[in-house]
Short mmCIF file of C-alpha atoms and ligand atoms in Angstrom, two decimals:
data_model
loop_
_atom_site.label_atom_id
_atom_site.label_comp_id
_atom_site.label_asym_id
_atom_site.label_seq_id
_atom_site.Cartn_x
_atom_site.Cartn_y
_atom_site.Cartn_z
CA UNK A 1 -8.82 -3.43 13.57
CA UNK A 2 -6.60 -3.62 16.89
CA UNK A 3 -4.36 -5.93 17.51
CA UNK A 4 -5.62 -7.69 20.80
CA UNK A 5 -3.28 -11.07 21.24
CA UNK A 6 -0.28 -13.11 19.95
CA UNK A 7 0.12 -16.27 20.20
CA UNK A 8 3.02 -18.77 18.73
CA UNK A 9 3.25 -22.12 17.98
CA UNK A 10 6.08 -24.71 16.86
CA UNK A 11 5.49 -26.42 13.83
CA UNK A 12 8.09 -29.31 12.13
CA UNK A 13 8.18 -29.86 8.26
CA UNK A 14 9.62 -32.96 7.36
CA UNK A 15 11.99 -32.87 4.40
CA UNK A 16 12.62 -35.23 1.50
CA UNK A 17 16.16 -35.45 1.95
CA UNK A 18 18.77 -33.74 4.54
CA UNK A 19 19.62 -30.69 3.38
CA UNK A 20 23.26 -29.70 3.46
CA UNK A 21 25.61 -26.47 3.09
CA UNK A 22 29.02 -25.21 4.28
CA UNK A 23 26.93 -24.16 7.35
CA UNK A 24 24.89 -26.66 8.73
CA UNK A 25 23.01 -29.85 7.91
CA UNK A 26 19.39 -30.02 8.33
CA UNK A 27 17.16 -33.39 8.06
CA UNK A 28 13.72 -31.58 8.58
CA UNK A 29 12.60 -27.60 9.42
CA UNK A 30 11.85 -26.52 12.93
CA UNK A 31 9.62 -23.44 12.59
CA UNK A 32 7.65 -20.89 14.82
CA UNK A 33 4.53 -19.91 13.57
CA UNK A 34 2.56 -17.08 14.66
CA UNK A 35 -0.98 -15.61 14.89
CA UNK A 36 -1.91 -12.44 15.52
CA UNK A 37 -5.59 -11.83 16.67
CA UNK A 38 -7.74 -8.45 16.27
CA UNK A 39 -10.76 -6.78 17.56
CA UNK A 40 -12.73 -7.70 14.46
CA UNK A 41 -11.95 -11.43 14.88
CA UNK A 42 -9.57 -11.79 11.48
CA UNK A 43 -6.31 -13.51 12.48
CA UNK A 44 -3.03 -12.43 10.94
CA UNK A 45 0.00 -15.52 10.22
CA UNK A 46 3.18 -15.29 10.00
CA UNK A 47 6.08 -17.67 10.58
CA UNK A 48 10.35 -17.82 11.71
CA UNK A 49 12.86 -20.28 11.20
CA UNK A 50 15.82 -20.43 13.97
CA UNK A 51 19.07 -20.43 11.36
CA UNK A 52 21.60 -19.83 14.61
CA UNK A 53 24.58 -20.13 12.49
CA UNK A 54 22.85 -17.27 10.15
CA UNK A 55 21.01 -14.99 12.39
CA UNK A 56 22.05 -15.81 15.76
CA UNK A 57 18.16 -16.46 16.25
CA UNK A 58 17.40 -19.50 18.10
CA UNK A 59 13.43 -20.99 18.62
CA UNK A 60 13.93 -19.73 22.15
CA UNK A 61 15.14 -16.47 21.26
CA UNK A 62 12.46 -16.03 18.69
CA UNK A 63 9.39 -17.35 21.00
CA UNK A 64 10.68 -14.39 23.68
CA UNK A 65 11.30 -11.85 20.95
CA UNK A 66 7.90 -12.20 19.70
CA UNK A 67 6.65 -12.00 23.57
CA UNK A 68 8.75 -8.75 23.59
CA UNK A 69 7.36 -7.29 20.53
CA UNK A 70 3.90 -8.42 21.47
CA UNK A 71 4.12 -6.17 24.27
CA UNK A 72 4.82 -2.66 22.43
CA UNK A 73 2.55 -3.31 19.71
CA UNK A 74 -1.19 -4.76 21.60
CA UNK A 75 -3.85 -2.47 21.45
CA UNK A 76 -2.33 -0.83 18.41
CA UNK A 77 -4.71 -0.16 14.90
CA UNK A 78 -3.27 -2.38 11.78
CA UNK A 79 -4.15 1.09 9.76
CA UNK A 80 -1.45 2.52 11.83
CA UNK A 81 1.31 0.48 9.93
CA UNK A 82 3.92 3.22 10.12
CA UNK A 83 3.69 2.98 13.84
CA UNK A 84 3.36 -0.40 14.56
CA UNK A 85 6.59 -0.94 11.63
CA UNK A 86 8.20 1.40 14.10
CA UNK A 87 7.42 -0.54 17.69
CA UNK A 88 8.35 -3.62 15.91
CA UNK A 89 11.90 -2.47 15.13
CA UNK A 90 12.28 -0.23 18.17
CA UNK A 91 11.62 -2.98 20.70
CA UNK A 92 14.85 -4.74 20.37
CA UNK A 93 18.40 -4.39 18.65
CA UNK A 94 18.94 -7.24 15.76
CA UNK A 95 16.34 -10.70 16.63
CA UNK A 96 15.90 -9.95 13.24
CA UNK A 97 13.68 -13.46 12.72
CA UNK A 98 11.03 -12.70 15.62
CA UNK A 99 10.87 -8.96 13.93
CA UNK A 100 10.03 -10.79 10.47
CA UNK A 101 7.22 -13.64 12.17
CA UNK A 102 5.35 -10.26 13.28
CA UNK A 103 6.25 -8.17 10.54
CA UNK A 104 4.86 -11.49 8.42
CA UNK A 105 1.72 -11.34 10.41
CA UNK A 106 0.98 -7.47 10.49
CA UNK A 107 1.09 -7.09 6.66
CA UNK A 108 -1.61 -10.48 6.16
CA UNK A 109 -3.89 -8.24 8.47
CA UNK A 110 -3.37 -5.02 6.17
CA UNK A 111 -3.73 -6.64 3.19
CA UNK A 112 -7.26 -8.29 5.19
CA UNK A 113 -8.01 -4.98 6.10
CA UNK A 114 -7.95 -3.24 2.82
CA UNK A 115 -8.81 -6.57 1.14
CA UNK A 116 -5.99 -6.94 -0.96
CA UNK A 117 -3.50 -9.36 -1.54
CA UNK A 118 0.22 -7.93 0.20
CA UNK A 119 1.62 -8.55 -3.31
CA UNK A 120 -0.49 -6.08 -4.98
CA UNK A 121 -0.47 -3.55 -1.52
CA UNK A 122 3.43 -3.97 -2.20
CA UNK A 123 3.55 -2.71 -6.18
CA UNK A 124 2.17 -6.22 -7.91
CA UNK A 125 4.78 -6.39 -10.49
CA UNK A 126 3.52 -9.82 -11.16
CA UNK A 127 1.42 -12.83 -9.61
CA UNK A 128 4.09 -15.94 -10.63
CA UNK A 129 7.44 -16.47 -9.82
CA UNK A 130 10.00 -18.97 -11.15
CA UNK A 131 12.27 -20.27 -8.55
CA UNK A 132 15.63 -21.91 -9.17
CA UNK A 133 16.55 -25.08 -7.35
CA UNK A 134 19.21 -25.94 -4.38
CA UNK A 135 21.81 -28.97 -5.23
CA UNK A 136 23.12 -29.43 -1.34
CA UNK A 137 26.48 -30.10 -0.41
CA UNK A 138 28.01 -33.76 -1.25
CA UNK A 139 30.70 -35.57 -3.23
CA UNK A 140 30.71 -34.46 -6.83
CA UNK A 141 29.32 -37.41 -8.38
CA UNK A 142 25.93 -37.42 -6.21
CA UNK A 143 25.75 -33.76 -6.46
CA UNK A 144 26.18 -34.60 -10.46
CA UNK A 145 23.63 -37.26 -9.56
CA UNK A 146 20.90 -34.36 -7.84
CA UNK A 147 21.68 -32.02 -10.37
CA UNK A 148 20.28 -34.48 -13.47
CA UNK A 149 17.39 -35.29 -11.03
CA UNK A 150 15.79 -32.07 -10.99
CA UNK A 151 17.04 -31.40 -14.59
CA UNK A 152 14.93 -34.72 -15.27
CA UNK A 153 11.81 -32.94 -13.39
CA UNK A 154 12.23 -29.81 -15.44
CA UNK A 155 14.14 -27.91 -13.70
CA UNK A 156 15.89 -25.30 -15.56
CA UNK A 157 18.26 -23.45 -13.24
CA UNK A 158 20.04 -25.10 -10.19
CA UNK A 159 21.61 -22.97 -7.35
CA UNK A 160 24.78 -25.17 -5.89
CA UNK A 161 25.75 -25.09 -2.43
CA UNK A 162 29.57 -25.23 -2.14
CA UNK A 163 32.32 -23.47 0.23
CA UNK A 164 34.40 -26.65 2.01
CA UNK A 165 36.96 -26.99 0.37
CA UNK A 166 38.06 -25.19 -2.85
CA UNK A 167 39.72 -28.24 -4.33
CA UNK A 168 36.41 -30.16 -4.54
CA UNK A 169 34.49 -27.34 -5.39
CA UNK A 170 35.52 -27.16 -8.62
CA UNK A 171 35.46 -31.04 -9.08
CA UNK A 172 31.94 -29.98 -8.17
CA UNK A 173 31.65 -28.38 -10.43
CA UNK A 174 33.05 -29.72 -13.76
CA UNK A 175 31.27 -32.84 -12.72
CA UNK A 176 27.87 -31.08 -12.55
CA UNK A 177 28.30 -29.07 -16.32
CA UNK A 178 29.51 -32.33 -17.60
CA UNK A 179 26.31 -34.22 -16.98
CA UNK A 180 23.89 -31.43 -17.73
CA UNK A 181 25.61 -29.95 -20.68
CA UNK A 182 25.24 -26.01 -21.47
CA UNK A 183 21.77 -25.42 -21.28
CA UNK A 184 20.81 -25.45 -18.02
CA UNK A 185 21.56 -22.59 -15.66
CA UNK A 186 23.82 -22.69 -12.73
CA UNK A 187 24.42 -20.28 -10.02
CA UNK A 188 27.19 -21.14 -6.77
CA UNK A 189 26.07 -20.09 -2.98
CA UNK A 190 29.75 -20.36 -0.98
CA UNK A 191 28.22 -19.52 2.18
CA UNK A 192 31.22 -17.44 3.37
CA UNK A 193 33.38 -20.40 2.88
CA UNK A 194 36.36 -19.40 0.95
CA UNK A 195 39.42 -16.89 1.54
CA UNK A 196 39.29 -13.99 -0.75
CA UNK A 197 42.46 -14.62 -2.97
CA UNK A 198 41.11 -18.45 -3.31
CA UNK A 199 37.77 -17.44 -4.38
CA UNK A 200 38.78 -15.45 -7.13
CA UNK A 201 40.57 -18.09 -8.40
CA UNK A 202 38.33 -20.83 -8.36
CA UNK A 203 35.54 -18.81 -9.60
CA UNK A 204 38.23 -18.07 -12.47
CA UNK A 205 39.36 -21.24 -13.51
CA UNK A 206 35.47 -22.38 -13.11
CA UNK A 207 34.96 -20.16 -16.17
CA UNK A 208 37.81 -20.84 -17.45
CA UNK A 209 37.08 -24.55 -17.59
CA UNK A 210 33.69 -24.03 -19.26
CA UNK A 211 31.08 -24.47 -15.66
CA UNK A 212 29.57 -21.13 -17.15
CA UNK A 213 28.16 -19.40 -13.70
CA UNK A 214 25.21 -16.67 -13.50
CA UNK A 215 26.89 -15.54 -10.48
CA UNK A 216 28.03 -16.24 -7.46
CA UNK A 217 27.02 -16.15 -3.52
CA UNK A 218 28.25 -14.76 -0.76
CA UNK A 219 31.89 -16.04 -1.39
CA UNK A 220 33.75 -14.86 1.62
CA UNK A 221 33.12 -14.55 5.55
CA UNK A 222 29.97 -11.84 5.84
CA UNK A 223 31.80 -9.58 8.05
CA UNK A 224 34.38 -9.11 5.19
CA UNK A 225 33.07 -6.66 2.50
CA UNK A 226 36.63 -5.61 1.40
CA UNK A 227 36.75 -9.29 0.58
CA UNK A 228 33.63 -9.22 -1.36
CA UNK A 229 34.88 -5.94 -3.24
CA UNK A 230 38.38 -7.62 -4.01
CA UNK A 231 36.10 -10.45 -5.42
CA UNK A 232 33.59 -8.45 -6.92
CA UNK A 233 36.47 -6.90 -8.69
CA UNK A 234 38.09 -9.63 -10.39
CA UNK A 235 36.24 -12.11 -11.41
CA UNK A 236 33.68 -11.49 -14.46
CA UNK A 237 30.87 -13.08 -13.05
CA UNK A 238 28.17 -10.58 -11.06
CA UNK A 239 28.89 -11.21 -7.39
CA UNK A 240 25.55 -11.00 -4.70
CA UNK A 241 25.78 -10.46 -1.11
CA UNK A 242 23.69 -12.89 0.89
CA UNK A 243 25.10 -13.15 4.75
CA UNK A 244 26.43 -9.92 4.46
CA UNK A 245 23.42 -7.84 4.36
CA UNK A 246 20.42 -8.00 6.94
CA UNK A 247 19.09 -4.50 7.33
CA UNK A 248 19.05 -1.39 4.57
CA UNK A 249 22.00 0.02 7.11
CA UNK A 250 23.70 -3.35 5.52
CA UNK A 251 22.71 -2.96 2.11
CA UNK A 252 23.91 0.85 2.36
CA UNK A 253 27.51 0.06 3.47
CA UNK A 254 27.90 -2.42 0.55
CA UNK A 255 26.67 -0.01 -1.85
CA UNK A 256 29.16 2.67 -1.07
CA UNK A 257 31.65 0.31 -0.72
CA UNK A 258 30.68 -0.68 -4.20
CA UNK A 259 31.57 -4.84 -2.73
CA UNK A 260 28.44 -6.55 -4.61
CA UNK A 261 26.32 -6.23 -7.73
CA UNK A 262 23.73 -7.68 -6.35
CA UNK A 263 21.56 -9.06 -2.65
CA UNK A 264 20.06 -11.87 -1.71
CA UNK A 265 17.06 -10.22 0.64
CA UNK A 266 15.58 -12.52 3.14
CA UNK A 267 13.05 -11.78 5.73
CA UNK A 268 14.56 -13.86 8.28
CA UNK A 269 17.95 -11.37 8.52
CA UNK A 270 15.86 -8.27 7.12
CA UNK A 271 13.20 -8.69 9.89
CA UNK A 272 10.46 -9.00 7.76
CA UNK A 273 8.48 -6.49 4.58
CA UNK A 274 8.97 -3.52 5.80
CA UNK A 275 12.53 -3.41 5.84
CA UNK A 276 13.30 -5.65 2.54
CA UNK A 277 11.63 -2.90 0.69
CA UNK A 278 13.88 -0.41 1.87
CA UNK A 279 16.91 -2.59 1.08
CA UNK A 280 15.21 -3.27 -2.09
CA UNK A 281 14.87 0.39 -3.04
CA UNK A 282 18.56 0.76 -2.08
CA UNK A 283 19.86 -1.68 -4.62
CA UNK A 284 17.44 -0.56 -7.44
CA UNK A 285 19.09 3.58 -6.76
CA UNK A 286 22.39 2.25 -7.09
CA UNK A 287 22.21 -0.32 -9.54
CA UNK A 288 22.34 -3.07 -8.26
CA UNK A 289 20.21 -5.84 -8.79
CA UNK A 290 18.21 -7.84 -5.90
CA UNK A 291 17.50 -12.02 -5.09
CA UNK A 292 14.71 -13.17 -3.04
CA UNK A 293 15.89 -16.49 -0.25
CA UNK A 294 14.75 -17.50 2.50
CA UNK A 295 15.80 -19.89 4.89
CA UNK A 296 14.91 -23.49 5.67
CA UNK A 297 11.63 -22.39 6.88
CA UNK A 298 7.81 -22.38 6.92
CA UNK A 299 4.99 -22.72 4.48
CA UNK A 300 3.54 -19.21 6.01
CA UNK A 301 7.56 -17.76 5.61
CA UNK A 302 8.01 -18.80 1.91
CA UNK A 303 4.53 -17.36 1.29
CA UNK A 304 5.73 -13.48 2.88
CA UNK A 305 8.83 -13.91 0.81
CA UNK A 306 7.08 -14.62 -2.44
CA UNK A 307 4.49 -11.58 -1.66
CA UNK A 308 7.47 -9.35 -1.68
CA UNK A 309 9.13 -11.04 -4.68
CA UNK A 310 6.35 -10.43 -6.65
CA UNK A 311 5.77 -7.21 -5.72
CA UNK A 312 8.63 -5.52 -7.41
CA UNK A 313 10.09 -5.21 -10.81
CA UNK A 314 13.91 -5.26 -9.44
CA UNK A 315 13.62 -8.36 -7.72
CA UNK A 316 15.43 -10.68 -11.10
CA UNK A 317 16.23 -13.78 -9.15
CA UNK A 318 14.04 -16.33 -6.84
CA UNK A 319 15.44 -18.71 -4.46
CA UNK A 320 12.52 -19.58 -2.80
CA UNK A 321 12.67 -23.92 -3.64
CA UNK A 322 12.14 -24.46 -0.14
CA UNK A 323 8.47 -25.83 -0.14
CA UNK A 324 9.72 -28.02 -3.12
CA UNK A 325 12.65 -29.51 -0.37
CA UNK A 326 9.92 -30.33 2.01
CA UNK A 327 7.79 -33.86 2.36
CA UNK A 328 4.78 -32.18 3.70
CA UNK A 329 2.60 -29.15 4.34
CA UNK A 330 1.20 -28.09 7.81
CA UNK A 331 -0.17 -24.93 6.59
CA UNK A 332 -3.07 -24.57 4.40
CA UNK A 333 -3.05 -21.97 1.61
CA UNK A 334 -0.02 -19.64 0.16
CA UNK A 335 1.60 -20.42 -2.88
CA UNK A 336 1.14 -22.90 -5.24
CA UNK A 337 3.82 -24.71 -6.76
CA UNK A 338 3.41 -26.55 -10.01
CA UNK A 339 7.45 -27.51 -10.31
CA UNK A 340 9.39 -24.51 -10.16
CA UNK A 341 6.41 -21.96 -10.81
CA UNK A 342 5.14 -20.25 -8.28
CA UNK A 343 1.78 -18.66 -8.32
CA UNK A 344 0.63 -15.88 -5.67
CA UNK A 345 -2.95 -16.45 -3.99
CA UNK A 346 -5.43 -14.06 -5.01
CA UNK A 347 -7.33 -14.10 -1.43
CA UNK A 348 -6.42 -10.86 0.78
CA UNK A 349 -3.51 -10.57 2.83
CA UNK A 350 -0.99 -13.29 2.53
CA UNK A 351 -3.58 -15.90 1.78
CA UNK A 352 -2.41 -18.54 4.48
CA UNK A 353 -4.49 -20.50 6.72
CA UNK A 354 -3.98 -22.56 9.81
MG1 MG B 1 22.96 -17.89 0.45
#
């Protein structure tokens, strides 16, 4: 099966509500999606999001990364994954998000090729997920307001953006506990938006005052791993690295600077499968534990990111609520969602159709 063309193509996803973080606000999802055609006529998918204030990736960037990548890796056999894994990460420094759309598309076409769904080609630890949900960033009483929304739709565990302003966040907070009482699960996402010093006090009183957090994300600027160590280090809450780590280079610096107990892997920074494994088998030898994200991205993108949450035993938390975010569907196939469960096709490769 060679690998003869690839061709992209911009797709928008409209989204019931604008989404909103320390970062950026987003009222619908801009994505590129990809298609890789063979020899033998089966077409592989695959999909990036431009998250400039994440990845530095930008739709133009990503459209003439792809182009680049295209180049080293036409005429090439999908058996020969090894090879083609190596063109795609040899053809440029970081453009970690074009990396991931071919990565995406190259593992659909493996799994076609072998007729096997990537999740089980990947270990097949299990074929459903259960994804947490995103609060976005507001005032505290409507993010009290979305948080008993979702609870009211069954939601069990809510992931809350916060990280501008410390002050607030933990009105935030206490305002969100408060109106769902103790039973529901809550996990923070800062976004790199506090100091050090500040975060482990806010996280601290937050415990103190009874908000009762799984753990908490990326609390400091990404650059700053001694800040996420003097974090890690005093608070008692698990502390995962999300901004911080894009490539198993990333996730190996953290781990001997002991500054996280867990990651948040995302295709989009890791550039795709290939190299999430390798980040994931990084964590899982030192002990720490691993999330699956993703951006504000594609149907064909969540899909990937599910096949490789699935795949492996070490992977404990999913953050993949996107499609749930979104008004519509352009792709056809993928996941299902029936609320916050996510069930893996059973067709091979990644199951998505255009
Ligand atoms: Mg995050």
């Amino acid at each position: 099966m060679l690998i003869t063309e690839i061709k992209t193509s911009k797709i928008t996803t409209g989204l019931k509500r604008p989404f909103k973080t320390a970062l950026r606000t987003l009222d619908y999802i801009e994505s590129i999606l990809i298609e890789i055609n063979t020899d033998s006529g089966i077409k592989g998918y695959g999909g990036a999001a431009p998250t400039e204030v994440i990845t530095g990736d930008t739709e133009a960037s990503i459209i003439k990364g792809i182009q680049i990548i295209a180049d080293n890796i036409t005429g090439f056999d999908i058996s020969n994954m090894e090879i083609i894994m190596e063109k795609i990460n040899n053809s440029m420094i970081r453009n970690s998000s074009p990396k991931a759309a071919v990565d995406m598309a190259v593992y659909d076409l493996y799994g076609k090729l072998y007729k096997v769904p990537v999740y089980k080609l990947l270990g097949g630890f299990r074929n459903t997920l259960v994804t947490d949900l995103t609060i976005s960033l507001n005032s505290p009483g409507q993010m009290a307001k979305d948080s008993i929304d979702a609870v009211a739709q069954g939601i069990k565990t809510l992931k809350v953006k916060l990280g501008d302003n410390a002050e607030t966040d933990l009105a935030r907070m206490k305002a969100i506990r408060e109106a769902l009482g103790p039973d529901i699960r809550l996990r923070v996402d800062a976004n790199q938006g506090w100091q050090p010093k500040e975060a482990v006090e806010l996280v601290n009183q937050m415990q103190r005052e009874g908000v009762d957090l799984d753990f908490v994300e990326q609390p400091v600027a990404a650059e700053n791993f001694e800040g996420m160590r003097f974090v890690k280090d005093r608070v008692s809450i698990p502390v995962i690295a999300d901004e911080s780590v894009f490539s198993p280079a990333d996730a190996l610096r953290l781990v001997n600077m002991k500054a996280a107990d867990g990651i948040n892997i995302k295709l989009m920074k890791s550039g795709g499968i290939y190299n999430a494994v390798k980040i994931a088998d990084i964590a899982e030898a030192a002990g720490l534990f691993c999330m699956v994200g993703s951006m504000m991205e594609s149907h064909a993108g969540l899909t990937a990111a599910a096949h490789f949450a699935a795949s492996r035993s070490i992977i404990k938390e999913v953050d993949l609520d996107v499609p749930l975010l979104c008004s519509e569907k352009p792709e056809r196939g993928g996941t299902e969602y029936n609320g916050t469960t996510i069930t893996l096709p059973e067709s091979p490769g990644l199951g998505i159709s255009v």
